[in-house]
Each structure stands twice: as structure tokens, then as C-alpha cells.
PDB file of C-alpha atoms (C1' of nucleotides) in Angstrom:
ATOM      1  CA  UNK A 103     -14.439   0.336  29.003  1.00 37.00           C
ATOM      2  CA  UNK A 104     -14.495   0.762  25.264  1.00 37.00           C
ATOM      3  CA  UNK A 105     -14.244  -2.477  23.339  1.00 38.00           C
ATOM      4  CA  UNK A 106     -11.430  -2.766  20.806  1.00 42.00           C
ATOM      5  CA  UNK A 107     -12.603  -3.823  17.330  1.00 44.00           C
ATOM      6  CA  UNK A 108     -11.656  -7.315  16.253  1.00 44.00           C
ATOM      7  CA  UNK A 109     -11.261  -8.563  12.687  1.00 50.00           C
ATOM      8  CA  UNK A 110     -13.639 -11.472  13.238  1.00 50.00           C
ATOM      9  CA  UNK A 111     -16.719  -9.264  13.467  1.00 60.00           C
ATOM     10  CA  UNK A 112     -18.814  -8.440  10.395  1.00 63.00           C
ATOM     11  CA  UNK A 113     -18.812  -4.701  10.839  1.00 68.00           C
ATOM     12  CA  UNK A 114     -15.112  -4.670  11.436  1.00 80.00           C
ATOM     13  CA  UNK A 115     -14.496  -6.705   8.299  1.00 83.00           C
ATOM     14  CA  UNK A 116     -16.201  -3.965   6.327  1.00 88.00           C
ATOM     15  CA  UNK A 117     -14.154  -1.340   8.130  1.00 92.00           C
ATOM     16  CA  UNK A 118     -11.038  -3.334   7.409  1.00 94.00           C
ATOM     17  CA  UNK A 119     -11.829  -3.417   3.715  1.00 94.00           C
ATOM     18  CA  UNK A 120     -12.270   0.345   3.724  1.00 95.00           C
ATOM     19  CA  UNK A 121      -9.079   0.845   5.665  1.00 97.00           C
ATOM     20  CA  UNK A 122      -7.143  -1.325   3.218  1.00 97.00           C
ATOM     21  CA  UNK A 123      -8.548   0.706   0.320  1.00 97.00           C
ATOM     22  CA  UNK A 124      -7.506   3.920   2.048  1.00 98.00           C
ATOM     23  CA  UNK A 125      -4.041   2.577   2.805  1.00 98.00           C
ATOM     24  CA  UNK A 126      -3.464   1.329  -0.730  1.00 97.00           C
ATOM     25  CA  UNK A 127      -4.298   4.770  -2.021  1.00 98.00           C
ATOM     26  CA  UNK A 128      -2.006   6.704   0.292  1.00 98.00           C
ATOM     27  CA  UNK A 129       0.861   4.167   0.384  1.00 97.00           C
ATOM     28  CA  UNK A 130       2.205   5.611  -2.811  1.00 96.00           C
ATOM     29  CA  UNK A 131       4.954   8.183  -2.722  1.00 95.00           C
ATOM     30  CA  UNK A 132       3.509  10.497  -5.358  1.00 95.00           C
ATOM     31  CA  UNK A 133       0.044  10.455  -3.846  1.00 97.00           C
ATOM     32  CA  UNK A 134       1.222  10.993  -0.288  1.00 97.00           C
ATOM     33  CA  UNK A 135       3.294  13.919  -1.537  1.00 96.00           C
ATOM     34  CA  UNK A 136       0.250  15.352  -3.265  1.00 97.00           C
ATOM     35  CA  UNK A 137      -1.825  15.021  -0.100  1.00 97.00           C
ATOM     36  CA  UNK A 138       0.988  16.571   1.915  1.00 95.00           C
ATOM     37  CA  UNK A 139       1.089  19.516  -0.464  1.00 96.00           C
ATOM     38  CA  UNK A 140      -2.682  19.945  -0.484  1.00 96.00           C
ATOM     39  CA  UNK A 141      -3.001  19.772   3.283  1.00 94.00           C
ATOM     40  CA  UNK A 142      -1.317  23.175   3.430  1.00 90.00           C
ATOM     41  CA  UNK A 143      -3.783  24.762   1.000  1.00 94.00           C
ATOM     42  CA  UNK A 144      -5.473  24.753  -2.369  1.00 97.00           C
ATOM     43  CA  UNK A 145      -3.370  24.065  -5.489  1.00 97.00           C
ATOM     44  CA  UNK A 146      -3.985  23.740  -9.213  1.00 97.00           C
ATOM     45  CA  UNK A 147      -2.670  20.787 -11.197  1.00 97.00           C
ATOM     46  CA  UNK A 148       0.219  22.722 -12.735  1.00 96.00           C
ATOM     47  CA  UNK A 149       1.306  23.815  -9.267  1.00 95.00           C
ATOM     48  CA  UNK A 150       1.458  20.201  -8.239  1.00 96.00           C
ATOM     49  CA  UNK A 151       3.289  18.670 -11.175  1.00 95.00           C
ATOM     50  CA  UNK A 152       5.827  21.483 -11.275  1.00 94.00           C
ATOM     51  CA  UNK A 153       6.337  21.372  -7.527  1.00 93.00           C
ATOM     52  CA  UNK A 154       6.689  17.604  -7.362  1.00 94.00           C
ATOM     53  CA  UNK A 155       8.485  17.279 -10.725  1.00 93.00           C
ATOM     54  CA  UNK A 156       6.255  14.664 -12.254  1.00 95.00           C
ATOM     55  CA  UNK A 157       4.388  14.422 -15.589  1.00 96.00           C
ATOM     56  CA  UNK A 158       1.074  16.274 -15.814  1.00 97.00           C
ATOM     57  CA  UNK A 159      -0.974  13.273 -16.904  1.00 97.00           C
ATOM     58  CA  UNK A 160       0.359  11.206 -14.028  1.00 97.00           C
ATOM     59  CA  UNK A 161      -0.630  13.921 -11.558  1.00 98.00           C
ATOM     60  CA  UNK A 162      -4.106  14.104 -13.093  1.00 98.00           C
ATOM     61  CA  UNK A 163      -4.383  10.353 -12.789  1.00 98.00           C
ATOM     62  CA  UNK A 164      -3.417  10.338  -9.119  1.00 98.00           C
ATOM     63  CA  UNK A 165      -5.712  13.275  -8.397  1.00 98.00           C
ATOM     64  CA  UNK A 166      -8.576  11.306  -9.871  1.00 97.00           C
ATOM     65  CA  UNK A 167      -7.807   8.352  -7.611  1.00 98.00           C
ATOM     66  CA  UNK A 168      -7.664  10.612  -4.570  1.00 98.00           C
ATOM     67  CA  UNK A 169     -10.834  12.443  -5.530  1.00 98.00           C
ATOM     68  CA  UNK A 170     -12.788   9.281  -6.385  1.00 97.00           C
ATOM     69  CA  UNK A 171     -12.075   8.073  -2.880  1.00 97.00           C
ATOM     70  CA  UNK A 172     -13.139  11.380  -1.365  1.00 97.00           C
ATOM     71  CA  UNK A 173      -9.761  12.355   0.056  1.00 98.00           C
ATOM     72  CA  UNK A 174      -9.658  15.615  -1.914  1.00 98.00           C
ATOM     73  CA  UNK A 175     -12.143  17.966  -3.525  1.00 98.00           C
ATOM     74  CA  UNK A 176     -11.868  20.267  -6.549  1.00 98.00           C
ATOM     75  CA  UNK A 177     -13.335  23.420  -8.039  1.00 97.00           C
ATOM     76  CA  UNK A 178     -12.833  25.065 -11.404  1.00 96.00           C
ATOM     77  CA  UNK A 179     -11.340  28.524 -11.816  1.00 95.00           C
ATOM     78  CA  UNK A 180     -11.097  29.411 -15.489  1.00 95.00           C
ATOM     79  CA  UNK A 181      -8.932  26.839 -17.203  1.00 95.00           C
ATOM     80  CA  UNK A 182      -7.466  25.758 -13.917  1.00 97.00           C
ATOM     81  CA  UNK A 183      -8.798  23.169 -11.515  1.00 98.00           C
ATOM     82  CA  UNK A 184      -8.013  23.774  -7.863  1.00 98.00           C
ATOM     83  CA  UNK A 185      -7.693  20.857  -5.488  1.00 98.00           C
ATOM     84  CA  UNK A 186      -8.009  20.825  -1.706  1.00 97.00           C
ATOM     85  CA  UNK A 187      -7.594  18.106   0.879  1.00 97.00           C
ATOM     86  CA  UNK A 188     -10.835  16.844   2.445  1.00 97.00           C
ATOM     87  CA  UNK A 189      -9.548  17.050   5.980  1.00 96.00           C
ATOM     88  CA  UNK A 190     -12.571  15.521   7.662  1.00 97.00           C
ATOM     89  CA  UNK A 191     -12.538  12.419   5.442  1.00 97.00           C
ATOM     90  CA  UNK A 192      -8.807  11.938   5.902  1.00 97.00           C
ATOM     91  CA  UNK A 193      -9.121  12.250   9.667  1.00 97.00           C
ATOM     92  CA  UNK A 194     -11.946   9.712   9.747  1.00 97.00           C
ATOM     93  CA  UNK A 195      -9.835   7.209   7.841  1.00 97.00           C
ATOM     94  CA  UNK A 196      -6.759   7.655  10.009  1.00 97.00           C
ATOM     95  CA  UNK A 197      -8.864   7.211  13.129  1.00 96.00           C
ATOM     96  CA  UNK A 198     -10.350   4.026  11.725  1.00 96.00           C
ATOM     97  CA  UNK A 199      -6.840   2.804  10.983  1.00 96.00           C
ATOM     98  CA  UNK A 200      -5.837   3.361  14.595  1.00 95.00           C
ATOM     99  CA  UNK A 201      -8.609   1.035  15.698  1.00 93.00           C
ATOM    100  CA  UNK A 202      -6.921  -1.820  13.856  1.00 95.00           C
ATOM    101  CA  UNK A 203      -3.465  -1.109  15.168  1.00 95.00           C
ATOM    102  CA  UNK A 204      -3.690   0.340  18.638  1.00 92.00           C
ATOM    103  CA  UNK A 205      -5.466  -1.358  21.562  1.00 85.00           C
ATOM    104  CA  UNK A 206      -8.388   0.736  22.777  1.00 78.00           C
ATOM    105  CA  UNK A 207      -7.712   3.542  20.319  1.00 73.00           C
ATOM    106  CA  UNK A 208     -10.181   6.365  20.844  1.00 59.00           C
TER     107      UNK A 208
ATOM    108  CA  UNK B 157       2.857  27.772  16.588  1.00 37.00           C
ATOM    109  CA  UNK B 158       4.107  24.377  15.529  1.00 38.00           C
ATOM    110  CA  UNK B 159       5.249  24.189  11.936  1.00 38.00           C
ATOM    111  CA  UNK B 160       3.629  21.541   9.763  1.00 42.00           C
ATOM    112  CA  UNK B 161       6.153  19.310   7.972  1.00 44.00           C
ATOM    113  CA  UNK B 162       6.456  19.859   4.263  1.00 44.00           C
ATOM    114  CA  UNK B 163       7.602  17.337   1.681  1.00 49.00           C
ATOM    115  CA  UNK B 164      10.232  19.679   0.275  1.00 50.00           C
ATOM    116  CA  UNK B 165      12.452  19.469   3.353  1.00 59.00           C
ATOM    117  CA  UNK B 166      15.276  16.911   3.588  1.00 62.00           C
ATOM    118  CA  UNK B 167      14.302  15.490   6.961  1.00 67.00           C
ATOM    119  CA  UNK B 168      10.711  15.208   5.894  1.00 80.00           C
ATOM    120  CA  UNK B 169      11.698  13.392   2.715  1.00 84.00           C
ATOM    121  CA  UNK B 170      13.360  10.766   4.867  1.00 88.00           C
ATOM    122  CA  UNK B 171      10.275  10.579   7.079  1.00 92.00           C
ATOM    123  CA  UNK B 172       8.125  10.293   3.999  1.00 94.00           C
ATOM    124  CA  UNK B 173      10.167   7.354   2.728  1.00 94.00           C
ATOM    125  CA  UNK B 174       9.762   5.634   6.100  1.00 95.00           C
ATOM    126  CA  UNK B 175       6.060   6.357   6.157  1.00 97.00           C
ATOM    127  CA  UNK B 176       5.631   4.920   2.661  1.00 97.00           C
ATOM    128  CA  UNK B 177       7.493   1.768   3.719  1.00 97.00           C
ATOM    129  CA  UNK B 178       5.244   1.450   6.756  1.00 98.00           C
ATOM    130  CA  UNK B 179       2.104   2.011   4.703  1.00 98.00           C
ATOM    131  CA  UNK B 180       3.098  -0.501   2.017  1.00 97.00           C
ATOM    132  CA  UNK B 181       3.583  -3.099   4.729  1.00 98.00           C
ATOM    133  CA  UNK B 182       0.258  -2.560   6.481  1.00 98.00           C
ATOM    134  CA  UNK B 183      -1.842  -1.865   3.353  1.00 97.00           C
ATOM    135  CA  UNK B 184      -2.239  -5.567   2.839  1.00 96.00           C
ATOM    136  CA  UNK B 185      -5.329  -7.334   4.085  1.00 95.00           C
ATOM    137  CA  UNK B 186      -3.572 -10.382   5.512  1.00 95.00           C
ATOM    138  CA  UNK B 187      -0.951  -8.325   7.292  1.00 97.00           C
ATOM    139  CA  UNK B 188      -3.389  -5.827   8.751  1.00 97.00           C
ATOM    140  CA  UNK B 189      -5.478  -8.744  10.011  1.00 96.00           C
ATOM    141  CA  UNK B 190      -2.399 -10.253  11.624  1.00 97.00           C
ATOM    142  CA  UNK B 191      -1.562  -6.958  13.312  1.00 97.00           C
ATOM    143  CA  UNK B 192      -5.168  -6.587  14.433  1.00 95.00           C
ATOM    144  CA  UNK B 193      -5.068 -10.057  15.959  1.00 96.00           C
ATOM    145  CA  UNK B 194      -1.723  -9.476  17.655  1.00 96.00           C
ATOM    146  CA  UNK B 195      -2.713  -6.121  19.103  1.00 94.00           C
ATOM    147  CA  UNK B 196      -5.032  -7.993  21.476  1.00 90.00           C
ATOM    148  CA  UNK B 197      -2.289 -10.301  22.726  1.00 94.00           C
ATOM    149  CA  UNK B 198       0.448 -12.809  21.985  1.00 97.00           C
ATOM    150  CA  UNK B 199      -0.219 -15.555  19.414  1.00 97.00           C
ATOM    151  CA  UNK B 200       1.716 -18.431  17.892  1.00 97.00           C
ATOM    152  CA  UNK B 201       1.869 -18.980  14.133  1.00 97.00           C
ATOM    153  CA  UNK B 202      -0.632 -21.852  14.153  1.00 96.00           C
ATOM    154  CA  UNK B 203      -3.104 -19.667  16.061  1.00 95.00           C
ATOM    155  CA  UNK B 204      -2.807 -17.071  13.345  1.00 96.00           C
ATOM    156  CA  UNK B 205      -3.108 -19.228  10.248  1.00 95.00           C
ATOM    157  CA  UNK B 206      -5.984 -21.209  11.675  1.00 94.00           C
ATOM    158  CA  UNK B 207      -7.751 -18.096  12.881  1.00 93.00           C
ATOM    159  CA  UNK B 208      -7.295 -16.195   9.611  1.00 94.00           C
ATOM    160  CA  UNK B 209      -7.669 -19.282   7.387  1.00 93.00           C
ATOM    161  CA  UNK B 210      -4.525 -18.832   5.346  1.00 94.00           C
ATOM    162  CA  UNK B 211      -1.607 -21.153   4.513  1.00 96.00           C
ATOM    163  CA  UNK B 212       1.085 -21.522   7.166  1.00 96.00           C
ATOM    164  CA  UNK B 213       3.981 -20.569   4.936  1.00 97.00           C
ATOM    165  CA  UNK B 214       2.206 -17.421   3.837  1.00 97.00           C
ATOM    166  CA  UNK B 215       1.642 -16.405   7.455  1.00 97.00           C
ATOM    167  CA  UNK B 216       5.308 -17.050   8.250  1.00 97.00           C
ATOM    168  CA  UNK B 217       6.278 -14.938   5.281  1.00 97.00           C
ATOM    169  CA  UNK B 218       4.096 -12.014   6.352  1.00 98.00           C
ATOM    170  CA  UNK B 219       5.273 -12.317   9.949  1.00 98.00           C
ATOM    171  CA  UNK B 220       8.843 -11.998   8.703  1.00 97.00           C
ATOM    172  CA  UNK B 221       7.972  -8.834   6.805  1.00 98.00           C
ATOM    173  CA  UNK B 222       6.285  -7.363   9.890  1.00 98.00           C
ATOM    174  CA  UNK B 223       9.121  -8.383  12.196  1.00 97.00           C
ATOM    175  CA  UNK B 224      11.884  -7.174   9.857  1.00 97.00           C
ATOM    176  CA  UNK B 225      10.261  -3.758   9.958  1.00 97.00           C
ATOM    177  CA  UNK B 226       9.983  -3.844  13.744  1.00 97.00           C
ATOM    178  CA  UNK B 227       6.194  -3.833  13.941  1.00 98.00           C
ATOM    179  CA  UNK B 228       6.071  -7.109  15.877  1.00 98.00           C
ATOM    180  CA  UNK B 229       8.392  -9.091  18.152  1.00 98.00           C
ATOM    181  CA  UNK B 230       8.711 -12.819  18.802  1.00 97.00           C
ATOM    182  CA  UNK B 231       9.898 -15.308  21.427  1.00 97.00           C
ATOM    183  CA  UNK B 232      10.268 -19.067  21.323  1.00 96.00           C
ATOM    184  CA  UNK B 233       8.283 -21.405  23.550  1.00 95.00           C
ATOM    185  CA  UNK B 234       9.164 -25.008  22.742  1.00 95.00           C
ATOM    186  CA  UNK B 235       8.340 -25.665  19.117  1.00 95.00           C
ATOM    187  CA  UNK B 236       6.110 -22.660  18.990  1.00 97.00           C
ATOM    188  CA  UNK B 237       7.039 -19.079  18.214  1.00 98.00           C
ATOM    189  CA  UNK B 238       4.912 -16.460  19.879  1.00 98.00           C
ATOM    190  CA  UNK B 239       4.415 -13.101  18.226  1.00 98.00           C
ATOM    191  CA  UNK B 240       3.376  -9.799  19.798  1.00 97.00           C
ATOM    192  CA  UNK B 241       2.677  -6.377  18.354  1.00 97.00           C
ATOM    193  CA  UNK B 242       5.343  -3.752  19.055  1.00 97.00           C
ATOM    194  CA  UNK B 243       2.889  -1.121  20.161  1.00 96.00           C
ATOM    195  CA  UNK B 244       5.388   1.686  20.597  1.00 97.00           C
ATOM    196  CA  UNK B 245       6.815   1.291  17.078  1.00 97.00           C
ATOM    197  CA  UNK B 246       3.358   1.121  15.541  1.00 97.00           C
ATOM    198  CA  UNK B 247       2.247   4.229  17.394  1.00 97.00           C
ATOM    199  CA  UNK B 248       5.334   6.141  16.275  1.00 97.00           C
ATOM    200  CA  UNK B 249       4.620   5.278  12.656  1.00 97.00           C
ATOM    201  CA  UNK B 250       0.963   6.234  12.810  1.00 97.00           C
ATOM    202  CA  UNK B 251       1.864   9.549  14.416  1.00 96.00           C
ATOM    203  CA  UNK B 252       4.415  10.213  11.679  1.00 96.00           C
ATOM    204  CA  UNK B 253       1.735   9.440   9.113  1.00 96.00           C
ATOM    205  CA  UNK B 254      -0.571  12.010  10.660  1.00 95.00           C
ATOM    206  CA  UNK B 255       2.061  14.673  10.100  1.00 93.00           C
ATOM    207  CA  UNK B 256       1.790  14.129   6.361  1.00 95.00           C
ATOM    208  CA  UNK B 257      -1.993  14.156   6.264  1.00 95.00           C
ATOM    209  CA  UNK B 258      -3.313  16.451   8.920  1.00 92.00           C
ATOM    210  CA  UNK B 259      -2.363  20.138   9.281  1.00 85.00           C
ATOM    211  CA  UNK B 260      -0.582  20.776  12.569  1.00 78.00           C
ATOM    212  CA  UNK B 261      -0.905  17.178  13.737  1.00 73.00           C
ATOM    213  CA  UNK B 262       0.540  16.804  17.209  1.00 58.00           C
TER     214      UNK B 262
ATOM    215  C1'  DT C 128     -11.947  31.344 -35.759  1.00 53.04           C
ATOM    216  C1'  DA C 129      -7.391  29.951 -34.791  1.00 53.04           C
ATOM    217  C1'  DG C 130      -4.048  29.351 -31.355  1.00 53.04           C
ATOM    218  C1'  DT C 131      -2.600  28.574 -26.618  1.00 53.04           C
ATOM    219  C1'  DT C 132      -2.822  26.858 -22.023  1.00 53.04           C
ATOM    220  C1'  DA C 133      -4.698  23.668 -18.535  1.00 53.04           C
ATOM    221  C1'  DT C 134      -6.497  19.350 -17.541  1.00 53.04           C
ATOM    222  C1'  DA C 135      -8.266  14.614 -18.412  1.00 53.04           C
ATOM    223  C1'  DT C 136      -8.464  10.056 -20.559  1.00 53.04           C
ATOM    224  C1'  DC C 137      -6.962   5.803 -22.692  1.00 53.04           C
ATOM    225  C1'  DA C 138      -4.210   1.828 -24.064  1.00 53.04           C
ATOM    226  C1'  DA C 139       0.158  -0.361 -23.552  1.00 53.04           C
ATOM    227  C1'  DT C 140       4.091  -1.471 -20.885  1.00 53.04           C
ATOM    228  C1'  DC C 141       6.657  -2.107 -16.878  1.00 53.04           C
ATOM    229  C1'  DT C 142       7.403  -3.379 -12.094  1.00 53.04           C
ATOM    230  C1'  DA C 143       6.753  -4.777  -7.511  1.00 53.04           C
ATOM    231  C1'  DT C 144       5.038  -8.118  -4.672  1.00 53.04           C
ATOM    232  C1'  DA C 145       1.481 -11.537  -3.021  1.00 53.04           C
ATOM    233  C1'  DT C 146       0.737 -16.273  -3.379  1.00 53.04           C
ATOM    234  C1'  DT C 147       1.758 -21.162  -4.123  1.00 53.04           C
ATOM    235  C1'  DG C 148       4.184 -25.596  -3.807  1.00 53.04           C
ATOM    236  C1'  DA C 149       7.982 -27.931  -2.280  1.00 53.04           C
ATOM    237  C1'  DT C 150      11.231 -28.442   1.068  1.00 53.04           C
ATOM    238  C1'  DA C 151      14.229 -27.409   5.092  1.00 53.04           C
ATOM    239  C1'  DT C 152      14.973 -26.795  10.035  1.00 53.04           C
ATOM    240  C1'  DA C 153      14.101 -27.174  14.826  1.00 53.04           C
ATOM    241  C1'  DT C 154      12.010 -28.971  18.888  1.00 53.04           C
ATOM    242  C1'  DA C 155       9.516 -32.452  21.507  1.00 53.04           C
ATOM    243  C1'  DC C 156       8.050 -37.185  22.384  1.00 53.04           C
ATOM    244  C1'  DT C 157       8.199 -42.438  22.508  1.00 53.04           C
TER     245       DT C 157
ATOM    246  C1'  DA D 162      17.061 -43.120  16.711  1.00 53.04           C
ATOM    247  C1'  DG D 163      12.687 -42.340  14.576  1.00 53.04           C
ATOM    248  C1'  DT D 164       8.359 -39.859  14.258  1.00 53.04           C
ATOM    249  C1'  DA D 165       5.380 -35.940  14.703  1.00 53.04           C
ATOM    250  C1'  DT D 166       4.541 -31.076  15.140  1.00 53.04           C
ATOM    251  C1'  DA D 167       5.683 -26.151  14.435  1.00 53.04           C
ATOM    252  C1'  DT D 168       7.906 -22.833  11.807  1.00 53.04           C
ATOM    253  C1'  DA D 169      10.861 -20.946   8.079  1.00 53.04           C
ATOM    254  C1'  DT D 170      12.805 -20.542   3.438  1.00 53.04           C
ATOM    255  C1'  DC D 171      13.093 -20.572  -1.544  1.00 53.04           C
ATOM    256  C1'  DA D 172      12.001 -20.519  -6.428  1.00 53.04           C
ATOM    257  C1'  DA D 173       8.318 -19.918  -9.634  1.00 53.04           C
ATOM    258  C1'  DT D 174       4.052 -17.912 -10.964  1.00 53.04           C
ATOM    259  C1'  DA D 175       0.343 -14.721 -10.896  1.00 53.04           C
ATOM    260  C1'  DT D 176      -1.471 -10.190 -10.522  1.00 53.04           C
ATOM    261  C1'  DA D 177      -2.379  -5.502  -9.336  1.00 53.04           C
ATOM    262  C1'  DG D 178      -1.319  -1.143 -10.302  1.00 53.04           C
ATOM    263  C1'  DA D 179       2.222   2.711 -11.456  1.00 53.04           C
ATOM    264  C1'  DT D 180       4.088   4.916 -15.338  1.00 53.04           C
ATOM    265  C1'  DT D 181       4.410   6.413 -20.155  1.00 53.04           C
ATOM    266  C1'  DG D 182       3.016   8.258 -24.680  1.00 53.04           C
ATOM    267  C1'  DA D 183      -0.469   9.820 -27.398  1.00 53.04           C
ATOM    268  C1'  DT D 184      -4.511  12.185 -27.688  1.00 53.04           C
ATOM    269  C1'  DA D 185      -8.901  14.465 -26.282  1.00 53.04           C
ATOM    270  C1'  DT D 186     -11.494  18.198 -24.091  1.00 53.04           C
ATOM    271  C1'  DA D 187     -12.279  22.695 -22.270  1.00 53.04           C
ATOM    272  C1'  DA D 188     -11.479  27.545 -21.490  1.00 53.04           C
ATOM    273  C1'  DC D 189      -9.248  31.757 -22.417  1.00 53.04           C
ATOM    274  C1'  DT D 190      -6.955  35.183 -25.829  1.00 53.04           C
ATOM    275  C1'  DA D 191      -5.727  37.605 -30.058  1.00 53.04           C
TER     276       DA D 191
END
DNA sequence: TAGTTATATCAATCTATATTGATATATACT
DNA sequence: AGTATATATCAATATAGATTGATATAACTA
């Protein structure tokens, strides 16, 4: 039987710290909306701020936070910068989260 | 093919608000630790604050937040109050979260 | 080169909320 | 009744981080 992680173990403490970091980043309406938009495909910054009706600099700021943590990636295309969700990273984090919340999560 | 939820739809906006509430509650080290402890079984308040080395009133406060949002339940046993994770509610919230992060999440 | 569009950065302010200290309530025991 | 233990509540403070406004950088166009 697979052992459920417990917060008293060293390794799990590290995982918990990472999970908290991940959660703090996504527990923000604007950022979750951005991720939700990007999960359906690549978008430039102007797409995002017009679509979500928020100031351009704020979007850039949130994109930086998301990118610094590896939840999205970007590539340049002329003057535009196109952002995409990093699906694998996101999935890894959500699975780690489940370990802390659900007994014997896979 | 199942349609992925999009943040521009009314119903999804409501779901997003709920998901943000859920995330704000669990994106807190002390609270995630409490949930992690409770997921492995019932515990009284003194168990929790001694185990997690945090002040009693702070634990009570966090337990109230978790209970008010339906993530845990409680029952009295003499002077003690025993708390348990509400596994079904937690699972529902994590599944909703996946819809916002992962394309075609089940 | 000058102008325009797209994006990023920085400092200052605002806001939400975690934490603390003091105290209240509730139950059990002698 | 009086004391001890367990839990909850409340007001005050501390703090992290979201938002704003101004400005910088970079690339394309005429």
C-alpha cells in the first residue's frame, strides 16, 4: 500500500513549502484567469489584458510571476511576446497538492 | 468531446470565485498543515497545536476558517472538540481547480 | 531617424489577512 | 462551589503582496 505523505517528514516539509508557493501564486483571481486563458492556447500580452480587462503593466507583472515559477513559458514574435501554459509543471504541482489533501492520493 | 470551461462564461465565473476562495484558504502554511494532519484521522485542538507547535488561539482561528468553508467537520467529546477533514468537499474543490488549469480535465 | 506599438520595470500606495495578547466560555473533577 | 483543562472570540498590530502611475526598452514602419 502506498504511504500517504505526512507533514512531519523532512522531504514532505520541502514539498509543502513548494505547494504553498504554488498555491499563493494561483490563488489570485487575475492570475488564475490568465492561466485559464493560456491553457486553451498561446496568447500575446495584449490579447490577455484586453480579454481580461486589466491594465497592461499589471498583466505583465503577473505574467512574470507565473513565468518565474515555471507555470508558463514565452517566445517572442516581432514586437509581441506569446505566452503558453507549461502543462507538465502545472500538473506536477496539482498532483503534489493532492498528496497533502487526499488520503492515499496517487 | 468534453468542452473545457472558460473564464468568460457566467457559470465558470462563479466556479472561479469559489475556487479562488478555496485556494486562498489552503494557500497558508498553517492551514495546509492542519488539513494534512486531519486527512490521516480525527484530532482534537490540543493535538494540533502541540503537534504543529503553534499557539492554541491561532489554531482555533484557522480551524474556524476551515470549518466555515466546509473543509473540515467537528464533534464534541467532553471538553475536547475533535476535527476531521471533509474529504468529499476537499475532493470536489480540487477537481474544480483542475478544470481551470488542465485542458479537458475530467 | 522619428514615430508607433508592444512589453517590461520600478517605486509608492493600498488592502487583505495572519498573528498576538487578553479574555470569555464550556466541561469535568474534587 | 471552586479549580483546572480545553476551546473560542475579539481587538489591535504587523506584514505580505496586489494595484497604480510613470517610465523604460525593444521592435517594426514610414
